[in-house]
Amino acid sequence: MTSVTDVSTPVGADVHTLSGAPVVFDNLTRRFGATTALDRFSLNIAPGELVALLGPSGCGKTTALRVLAGFERPDSGRILVDEKDVSTVAAQHRNMGMVFQSYSLFPNMNARDNVAFGLHIRHQRSSQRRAKAAELLDLVGLGEHVSKYPHQLSGGQQQRVALARALAIEPRVLLLDEPLSALDAKVRAELRDQIRAIQQRLAITTVFVTHDQEEAMSMADRVCVMSRGHLEQVATPAVLYSQPATPFVGQFVGVSSRISVTRRGDHVEILGREVKIRGDLSAVPTGELEALVRPEDLDVAVNPTGLGVITHRSFLGATTRVGVGVAGANLRADVRSSLADDLDVGTRVDVSVNARDVLVAASQPAS
Amino acid sequence: MASLELGAEIADPSQIDAPYGAEAPLNKPQRRFRWGRGAILIVTAAYFVVPFYAGMEYSLQRPTGGFSLTPLSQIASAPGFASALWLSTQLAVITMVVVMALMVPTVIYVHLRLPRFRRVMEVITILPIIIPPIAYSVGVLESAPQWLRNSQYLLAIVYVILAMPYVYRSLDAGLGALDVKTLVEASRSLGSSWLMTIWRVLVPNLRAALMSASVLTLALVFGEFTIANVDNWQTIPVWIYLAPTDNPRINTLVAMIALLATAVVLILIVSLDRSQSRNSRRSA
């Protein structure tokens, strides 16, 4: 049997290496009544790339995936796959493998028949179908479960069979619609690594929809953050975290504290220190402003006369996250756990910013 | 399925998330006999069994005393019985084929594309039960084209409408137990046409619902009297009522056999439905 850790090693010679196709979302708009689910959404995906569509509920990420799959027709705009416009092509002719959020195995078929279903549709011979289904089930670590029916498999196993079924048709693009969200944490982490390893090995272009930023950041080559039907930012996970392009991304990806600031030209004053404003200065709103500061960009030091007070602390392993109440705001700061022994709740501290630049947004009314 | 011990290395990833039901069997709770339920069951059973026993006793009792199975062998040769059975069978088959061909795609379409229309469908499909059969029969006869009026197929068309409430509800319940949208989309993404999706994915998973709908249709056609009588067709129920036999015990015996057969088939349907529900719950 092939295990999760085996996916980097070759299986049978008959498992085809898939070639990824470039995908372009070109100015797509999709409305449902008065709601605009996709608002002039554009995105280029390179061959073999795994792009995660990340955003809160209702941001349009699933609609974008369904338009790509052919289950929704855009009101305007185009979908290009391999430089061909497939906007009007029916779903069954797009040759895209899809894994769904809910378990989508056909209950009347065993694992092998589920995987072989797409090959049957393509009129492949029975012996070929069986051989390929067996290879793919081996690939996902279920070689010994070929005869089991969906109700005899766990959720994680069912999603693996669904992945094998999607790969069996040698799709041009693999679509993953929150395939891990119904699974428990341990299985989710394992399957996440397995999907990524298989995707990289087969070099198949993959679009992965999720609302879980940890999942998106750990799996994707690039993450596309969406909000209210449009693209906020698309970048590598590292860039997305360290250089969020918009306040929404800064707030949605990772953890940020909002600190009231005063603008002075291209700088803002935060906690007594001047810090450069990140990005386009002309896009900085007028009026009251707040800086978005990551926990690792705040330094905390014990000082009996300091202005800040520790309000809570959470041990995270190598770091400890502390809440600091200062000037009416509650900031979150990360401190190395080995240096956090003195930071008990109620301790007075000094807080300072160590970032070179910060993202600035319009002040939000207190909730 | 191998069990995992604490501290043991996990050698096989497929074993990590064990399937439902793979754990050690749970102790089944002891079932307690409920007297209230038992009393209701006994009264209900008596309600059906006593008349059935009386009918069978009347049919199989010799005039001289004791019982005989001879009337059973006389059924086939009873005047008009074979033709009535053949007509009822034809009508049942035609009705089942037509009602399924109409209702299966309709109910699937409503589930997938018009879910808000389900309540309207429920109201529409209940109408054949609300409208009195005699009014219905006269209306259909008056509105049917001349060439169809003298055909037995007119009766089948009427039965299709009469069967609609039962067939719709069976299929609706069957589809309700499936995640139809996801199954259809999964099938289509794999390259399957609509027809192939219905035939290879949905219909096999609706087996119990289809069987239930078929048997209810069969029972309806074999039990319907009013419209067949008004329309002058001698189906089995009409034959039982009018048959010119010199031995009325045979008519009663046929009625009892029909009742028994229907009861057996309905029990089979309930068993199948339970089995399908269990499988659906487990795979959900």
Coordinates of N, CA and C in Angstrom, one line a residue, chain B residues 122-274:
Chain B
E122 N -46.5 19.5 -4.5 CA -47.2 18.7 -3.5 C -48.7 18.9 -3.6
V123 N -49.1 20.2 -3.7 CA -50.5 20.5 -3.8 C -51.1 19.9 -5.1
I124 N -50.3 20.1 -6.2 CA -50.8 19.7 -7.5 C -51.0 18.1 -7.5
T125 N -50.0 17.5 -7.0 CA -50.1 16.0 -7.0 C -51.1 15.4 -6.0
I126 N -51.6 16.2 -5.1 CA -52.6 15.7 -4.2 C -54.0 15.8 -4.8
L127 N -54.2 16.6 -5.9 CA -55.5 16.8 -6.5 C -56.2 15.5 -6.9
P128 N -55.5 14.5 -7.5 CA -56.2 13.3 -7.9 C -56.9 12.6 -6.7
I129 N -56.3 12.8 -5.5 CA -56.9 12.2 -4.3 C -58.2 12.9 -3.9
I130 N -58.1 14.3 -4.0 CA -59.2 15.1 -3.5 C -60.4 15.0 -4.5
I131 N -60.2 15.0 -5.8 CA -61.3 15.0 -6.7 C -62.0 13.6 -6.7
P132 N -63.3 13.5 -6.5 CA -64.0 12.2 -6.5 C -63.7 11.4 -7.8
P133 N -63.4 10.1 -7.7 CA -63.2 9.3 -8.9 C -64.3 9.4 -9.9
I134 N -65.5 9.4 -9.5 CA -66.6 9.4 -10.4 C -66.7 10.7 -11.2
A135 N -66.4 11.8 -10.6 CA -66.4 13.1 -11.3 C -65.2 13.1 -12.2
Y136 N -64.1 12.6 -11.8 CA -62.9 12.5 -12.5 C -63.1 11.7 -13.8
S137 N -63.7 10.5 -13.5 CA -64.0 9.6 -14.6 C -64.8 10.2 -15.7
V138 N -65.9 10.8 -15.3 CA -66.8 11.4 -16.3 C -66.1 12.5 -17.1
G139 N -65.3 13.3 -16.4 CA -64.6 14.4 -17.0 C -63.6 13.9 -18.0
V140 N -62.9 12.9 -17.6 CA -61.9 12.4 -18.6 C -62.5 11.7 -19.8
L141 N -63.6 11.0 -19.6 CA -64.3 10.4 -20.7 C -64.9 11.4 -21.7
E142 N -65.4 12.5 -21.1 CA -66.0 13.6 -22.0 C -64.9 14.3 -22.8
S143 N -63.8 14.5 -22.1 CA -62.8 15.3 -22.8 C -61.8 14.5 -23.7
A144 N -61.9 13.2 -23.6 CA -60.9 12.3 -24.4 C -61.3 12.4 -25.9
P145 N -60.4 12.3 -26.8 CA -60.7 12.2 -28.2 C -61.4 10.9 -28.5
Q146 N -62.2 10.9 -29.6 CA -63.1 9.8 -29.9 C -62.3 8.5 -30.0
W147 N -61.2 8.6 -30.7 CA -60.4 7.3 -31.0 C -59.9 6.7 -29.7
L148 N -59.8 7.5 -28.6 CA -59.3 7.0 -27.4 C -60.4 6.5 -26.5
R149 N -61.6 6.9 -26.7 CA -62.7 6.6 -25.8 C -63.0 5.1 -25.7
N150 N -62.8 4.4 -26.8 CA -63.1 3.0 -26.7 C -61.9 2.1 -26.5
S151 N -60.8 2.8 -26.1 CA -59.5 2.1 -25.9 C -59.2 1.9 -24.4
Q152 N -58.7 0.7 -24.1 CA -58.3 0.5 -22.7 C -57.2 1.4 -22.3
Y153 N -56.5 2.0 -23.3 CA -55.4 2.9 -22.9 C -55.8 4.2 -22.3
L154 N -57.1 4.5 -22.5 CA -57.7 5.7 -21.9 C -57.7 5.5 -20.3
L155 N -58.0 4.2 -20.0 CA -58.0 3.9 -18.6 C -56.6 4.0 -18.0
A156 N -55.6 3.6 -18.8 CA -54.2 3.7 -18.3 C -53.8 5.1 -18.1
I157 N -54.3 6.0 -19.0 CA -54.0 7.5 -18.8 C -54.6 8.0 -17.5
V158 N -55.9 7.5 -17.3 CA -56.5 7.9 -16.0 C -55.8 7.4 -14.8
Y159 N -55.3 6.2 -14.9 CA -54.5 5.6 -13.8 C -53.2 6.3 -13.6
V160 N -52.6 6.8 -14.6 CA -51.4 7.6 -14.5 C -51.6 8.8 -13.6
I161 N -52.7 9.4 -13.8 CA -53.0 10.6 -13.0 C -53.3 10.2 -11.6
L162 N -54.1 9.1 -11.4 CA -54.4 8.6 -10.1 C -53.2 8.2 -9.3
A163 N -52.2 7.7 -10.0 CA -51.0 7.2 -9.3 C -50.0 8.3 -9.0
M164 N -50.2 9.5 -9.6 CA -49.3 10.6 -9.4 C -49.0 10.9 -8.0
P165 N -50.0 11.0 -7.1 CA -49.7 11.4 -5.7 C -48.7 10.4 -5.0
Y166 N -48.9 9.1 -5.2 CA -48.1 8.1 -4.6 C -46.7 8.1 -5.2
V167 N -46.6 8.2 -6.5 CA -45.3 8.1 -7.2 C -44.5 9.4 -6.8
Y168 N -45.2 10.5 -6.8 CA -44.4 11.8 -6.5 C -43.9 11.7 -5.1
R169 N -44.7 11.3 -4.2 CA -44.2 11.2 -2.8 C -43.1 10.2 -2.6
S170 N -43.2 9.1 -3.2 CA -42.1 8.1 -3.1 C -40.8 8.7 -3.6
L171 N -40.9 9.2 -4.8 CA -39.7 9.7 -5.5 C -39.1 10.9 -4.7
D172 N -40.0 11.8 -4.2 CA -39.6 13.0 -3.5 C -38.8 12.5 -2.2
A173 N -39.4 11.5 -1.5 CA -38.7 11.1 -0.3 C -37.3 10.4 -0.7
G174 N -37.3 9.7 -1.8 CA -36.1 9.0 -2.2 C -35.0 10.1 -2.5
L175 N -35.4 11.1 -3.3 CA -34.4 12.1 -3.7 C -34.0 13.0 -2.5
G176 N -34.9 13.1 -1.5 CA -34.6 13.9 -0.3 C -33.5 13.3 0.5
A177 N -33.4 11.9 0.4 CA -32.3 11.2 1.1 C -31.0 11.3 0.5
L178 N -30.9 11.9 -0.8 CA -29.7 12.0 -1.5 C -29.2 13.4 -1.6
D179 N -27.9 13.7 -1.7 CA -27.5 15.0 -2.0 C -27.4 15.1 -3.6
V180 N -28.6 15.3 -4.1 CA -28.8 15.2 -5.6 C -27.9 16.2 -6.3
K181 N -27.9 17.4 -5.8 CA -27.1 18.5 -6.5 C -25.6 18.1 -6.7
T182 N -25.1 17.6 -5.6 CA -23.6 17.3 -5.6 C -23.4 16.1 -6.5
L183 N -24.3 15.1 -6.4 CA -24.1 13.9 -7.2 C -24.2 14.2 -8.7
V184 N -25.1 15.0 -9.0 CA -25.3 15.4 -10.4 C -24.1 16.2 -10.9
E185 N -23.6 17.1 -10.1 CA -22.5 17.9 -10.5 C -21.2 17.1 -10.6
A186 N -21.1 16.1 -9.6 CA -19.9 15.2 -9.7 C -19.9 14.4 -11.0
S187 N -21.1 13.9 -11.3 CA -21.2 13.1 -12.5 C -21.0 13.9 -13.8
R188 N -21.5 15.1 -13.8 CA -21.3 16.0 -15.0 C -19.8 16.4 -15.1
S189 N -19.2 16.7 -14.0 CA -17.8 17.1 -14.1 C -16.9 16.0 -14.6
L190 N -17.4 14.7 -14.5 CA -16.6 13.6 -15.0 C -17.0 13.3 -16.4
G191 N -17.8 14.1 -17.0 CA -18.1 14.0 -18.4 C -19.4 13.3 -18.8
S192 N -20.2 13.1 -17.8 CA -21.5 12.4 -18.0 C -22.6 13.3 -18.5
S193 N -23.4 12.8 -19.5 CA -24.5 13.6 -19.9 C -25.6 13.6 -18.9
W194 N -26.6 14.4 -19.1 CA -27.8 14.4 -18.2 C -28.4 13.0 -18.2
L195 N -28.7 12.4 -19.3 CA -29.3 11.1 -19.4 C -28.5 10.1 -18.7
M196 N -27.2 10.1 -19.0 CA -26.3 9.1 -18.3 C -26.3 9.3 -16.8
T197 N -26.4 10.6 -16.4 CA -26.4 10.9 -14.9 C -27.6 10.3 -14.3
I198 N -28.8 10.5 -14.9 CA -30.0 10.0 -14.4 C -30.0 8.5 -14.3
W199 N -29.5 7.9 -15.4 CA -29.6 6.4 -15.6 C -28.6 5.7 -14.7
R200 N -27.3 6.2 -14.6 CA -26.3 5.5 -13.9 C -26.0 6.0 -12.5
V201 N -26.5 7.2 -12.2 CA -26.2 7.7 -10.8 C -27.5 7.8 -10.0
L202 N -28.5 8.5 -10.6 CA -29.7 8.7 -9.7 C -30.6 7.5 -9.6
V203 N -30.9 6.9 -10.7 CA -31.9 5.8 -10.7 C -31.4 4.7 -9.8
P204 N -30.2 4.2 -9.9 CA -29.8 3.1 -9.0 C -29.9 3.5 -7.5
N205 N -29.7 4.8 -7.2 CA -29.8 5.2 -5.8 C -31.3 5.5 -5.4
L206 N -32.2 5.4 -6.4 CA -33.6 5.6 -6.1 C -34.3 4.2 -6.1
R207 N -33.6 3.1 -6.1 CA -34.2 1.8 -6.3 C -35.4 1.6 -5.4
A208 N -35.2 1.8 -4.1 CA -36.2 1.5 -3.2 C -37.4 2.4 -3.4
A209 N -37.2 3.7 -3.7 CA -38.3 4.7 -4.0 C -39.0 4.2 -5.3
L210 N -38.3 3.8 -6.3 CA -38.9 3.4 -7.5 C -39.7 2.1 -7.3
M211 N -39.2 1.2 -6.5 CA -39.9 0.0 -6.3 C -41.2 0.3 -5.5
S212 N -41.1 1.1 -4.5 CA -42.2 1.5 -3.7 C -43.3 2.2 -4.6
A213 N -42.9 3.1 -5.5 CA -43.8 3.8 -6.4 C -44.4 2.7 -7.3
S214 N -43.7 1.8 -7.8 CA -44.2 0.8 -8.7 C -45.2 -0.1 -8.1
V215 N -44.9 -0.5 -6.8 CA -45.9 -1.4 -6.2 C -47.2 -0.7 -5.8
L216 N -47.0 0.6 -5.4 CA -48.2 1.4 -5.1 C -49.1 1.5 -6.3
T217 N -48.4 1.8 -7.4 CA -49.1 1.9 -8.7 C -49.8 0.6 -9.1
L218 N -49.1 -0.5 -8.9 CA -49.7 -1.8 -9.1 C -50.9 -2.1 -8.3
A219 N -50.8 -1.8 -7.0 CA -51.9 -2.0 -6.1 C -53.1 -1.1 -6.5
L220 N -52.8 0.1 -6.9 CA -53.8 1.0 -7.3 C -54.6 0.5 -8.5
V221 N -53.8 0.1 -9.5 CA -54.5 -0.4 -10.7 C -55.3 -1.7 -10.4
F222 N -54.7 -2.6 -9.6 CA -55.4 -3.9 -9.4 C -56.6 -3.7 -8.4
G223 N -56.6 -2.5 -7.7 CA -57.7 -2.3 -6.8 C -58.8 -1.3 -7.2
E224 N -58.5 -0.6 -8.3 CA -59.4 0.5 -8.7 C -60.7 -0.1 -9.3
F225 N -61.8 0.3 -8.8 CA -63.1 -0.2 -9.3 C -64.0 0.8 -10.0
T226 N -64.1 2.0 -9.4 CA -65.1 2.9 -9.9 C -64.9 3.3 -11.4
I227 N -63.8 3.8 -11.7 CA -63.5 4.3 -13.1 C -63.6 3.1 -14.1
A228 N -63.0 2.0 -13.8 CA -63.1 0.8 -14.7 C -64.6 0.4 -14.9
N229 N -65.4 0.4 -13.9 CA -66.7 0.0 -14.0 C -67.5 1.0 -14.8
V230 N -67.3 2.3 -14.5 CA -68.1 3.4 -15.3 C -67.7 3.3 -16.8
D231 N -66.4 3.0 -17.0 CA -65.9 2.9 -18.4 C -66.1 1.6 -19.0
N232 N -66.8 0.6 -18.3 CA -67.2 -0.7 -18.9 C -66.0 -1.6 -19.2
W233 N -64.9 -1.5 -18.4 CA -63.8 -2.5 -18.6 C -63.8 -3.5 -17.4
Q234 N -63.7 -4.7 -17.8 CA -63.8 -5.7 -16.7 C -62.3 -6.0 -16.2
T235 N -61.9 -5.2 -15.3 CA -60.6 -5.5 -14.7 C -60.8 -6.4 -13.5
I236 N -59.8 -6.8 -12.8 CA -59.9 -7.7 -11.7 C -61.0 -7.3 -10.6
P237 N -60.9 -6.0 -10.2 CA -61.9 -5.6 -9.2 C -63.4 -5.7 -9.7
V238 N -63.5 -5.3 -11.0 CA -64.8 -5.3 -11.6 C -65.3 -6.8 -11.7
W239 N -64.4 -7.7 -12.1 CA -64.7 -9.1 -12.2 C -65.1 -9.7 -10.9
I240 N -64.4 -9.3 -9.8 CA -64.8 -9.8 -8.5 C -66.2 -9.4 -8.2
Y241 N -66.5 -8.2 -8.6 CA -67.9 -7.7 -8.3 C -69.0 -8.3 -9.2
L242 N -68.6 -8.4 -10.4 CA -69.7 -8.8 -11.4 C -69.6 -10.2 -12.0
A243 N -68.5 -10.9 -11.7 CA -68.2 -12.2 -12.4 C -69.4 -13.2 -12.3
P244 N -69.8 -13.7 -13.5 CA -70.9 -14.6 -13.6 C -70.6 -16.0 -13.2
T245 N -69.9 -16.2 -12.1 CA -69.6 -17.5 -11.7 C -70.7 -18.1 -10.9
D246 N -70.8 -19.5 -10.9 CA -71.8 -20.1 -10.1 C -71.3 -20.4 -8.7
N247 N -70.1 -19.9 -8.4 CA -69.5 -20.2 -7.1 C -68.9 -18.8 -6.6
P248 N -69.7 -18.1 -5.8 CA -69.2 -16.8 -5.4 C -68.0 -16.9 -4.4
R249 N -67.8 -18.1 -3.9 CA -66.6 -18.3 -3.0 C -65.3 -18.0 -3.8
I250 N -65.3 -18.3 -5.1 CA -64.1 -18.1 -5.9 C -63.8 -16.6 -6.0
N251 N -64.8 -15.8 -6.2 CA -64.6 -14.3 -6.2 C -64.0 -13.8 -4.9
T252 N -64.6 -14.3 -3.8 CA -64.0 -13.9 -2.5 C -62.6 -14.3 -2.3
L253 N -62.3 -15.6 -2.8 CA -60.9 -16.1 -2.7 C -60.0 -15.2 -3.4
V254 N -60.3 -14.8 -4.7 CA -59.5 -13.9 -5.5 C -59.2 -12.6 -4.7
A255 N -60.3 -12.1 -4.2 CA -60.1 -10.8 -3.4 C -59.2 -11.0 -2.2
M256 N -59.3 -12.1 -1.6 CA -58.4 -12.4 -0.4 C -57.0 -12.5 -0.8
I257 N -56.8 -13.3 -1.9 CA -55.4 -13.5 -2.4 C -54.8 -12.1 -2.9
A258 N -55.6 -11.3 -3.5 CA -55.1 -10.0 -3.9 C -54.7 -9.1 -2.7
L259 N -55.5 -9.2 -1.6 CA -55.2 -8.5 -0.4 C -54.0 -9.0 0.2
L260 N -53.8 -10.3 0.3 CA -52.6 -10.9 0.9 C -51.3 -10.5 0.1
A261 N -51.4 -10.6 -1.2 CA -50.3 -10.3 -2.1 C -49.9 -8.8 -1.9
T262 N -50.9 -7.9 -1.8 CA -50.6 -6.5 -1.6 C -49.9 -6.3 -0.3
A263 N -50.4 -7.0 0.8 CA -49.8 -6.8 2.1 C -48.4 -7.3 2.1
V264 N -48.1 -8.4 1.5 CA -46.7 -8.9 1.5 C -45.8 -8.0 0.8
V265 N -46.2 -7.5 -0.4 CA -45.4 -6.6 -1.1 C -45.1 -5.3 -0.4
L266 N -46.1 -4.8 0.3 CA -46.0 -3.5 1.1 C -45.0 -3.7 2.2
I267 N -45.0 -4.9 2.8 CA -44.0 -5.2 3.9 C -42.6 -5.2 3.3
L268 N -42.5 -5.8 2.1 CA -41.2 -5.8 1.5 C -40.7 -4.4 1.2
I269 N -41.6 -3.5 0.8 CA -41.2 -2.1 0.5 C -40.7 -1.5 1.7
V270 N -41.4 -1.6 2.8 CA -41.0 -1.0 4.1 C -39.6 -1.5 4.5
S271 N -39.4 -2.8 4.3 CA -38.0 -3.3 4.6 C -37.0 -2.7 3.8
L272 N -37.3 -2.6 2.5 CA -36.3 -1.9 1.5 C -36.0 -0.5 1.9
D273 N -37.1 0.2 2.2 CA -37.0 1.6 2.5 C -36.1 1.8 3.8
R274 N -36.3 1.0 4.8 CA -35.5 1.1 6.0 C -34.0 0.8 5.7

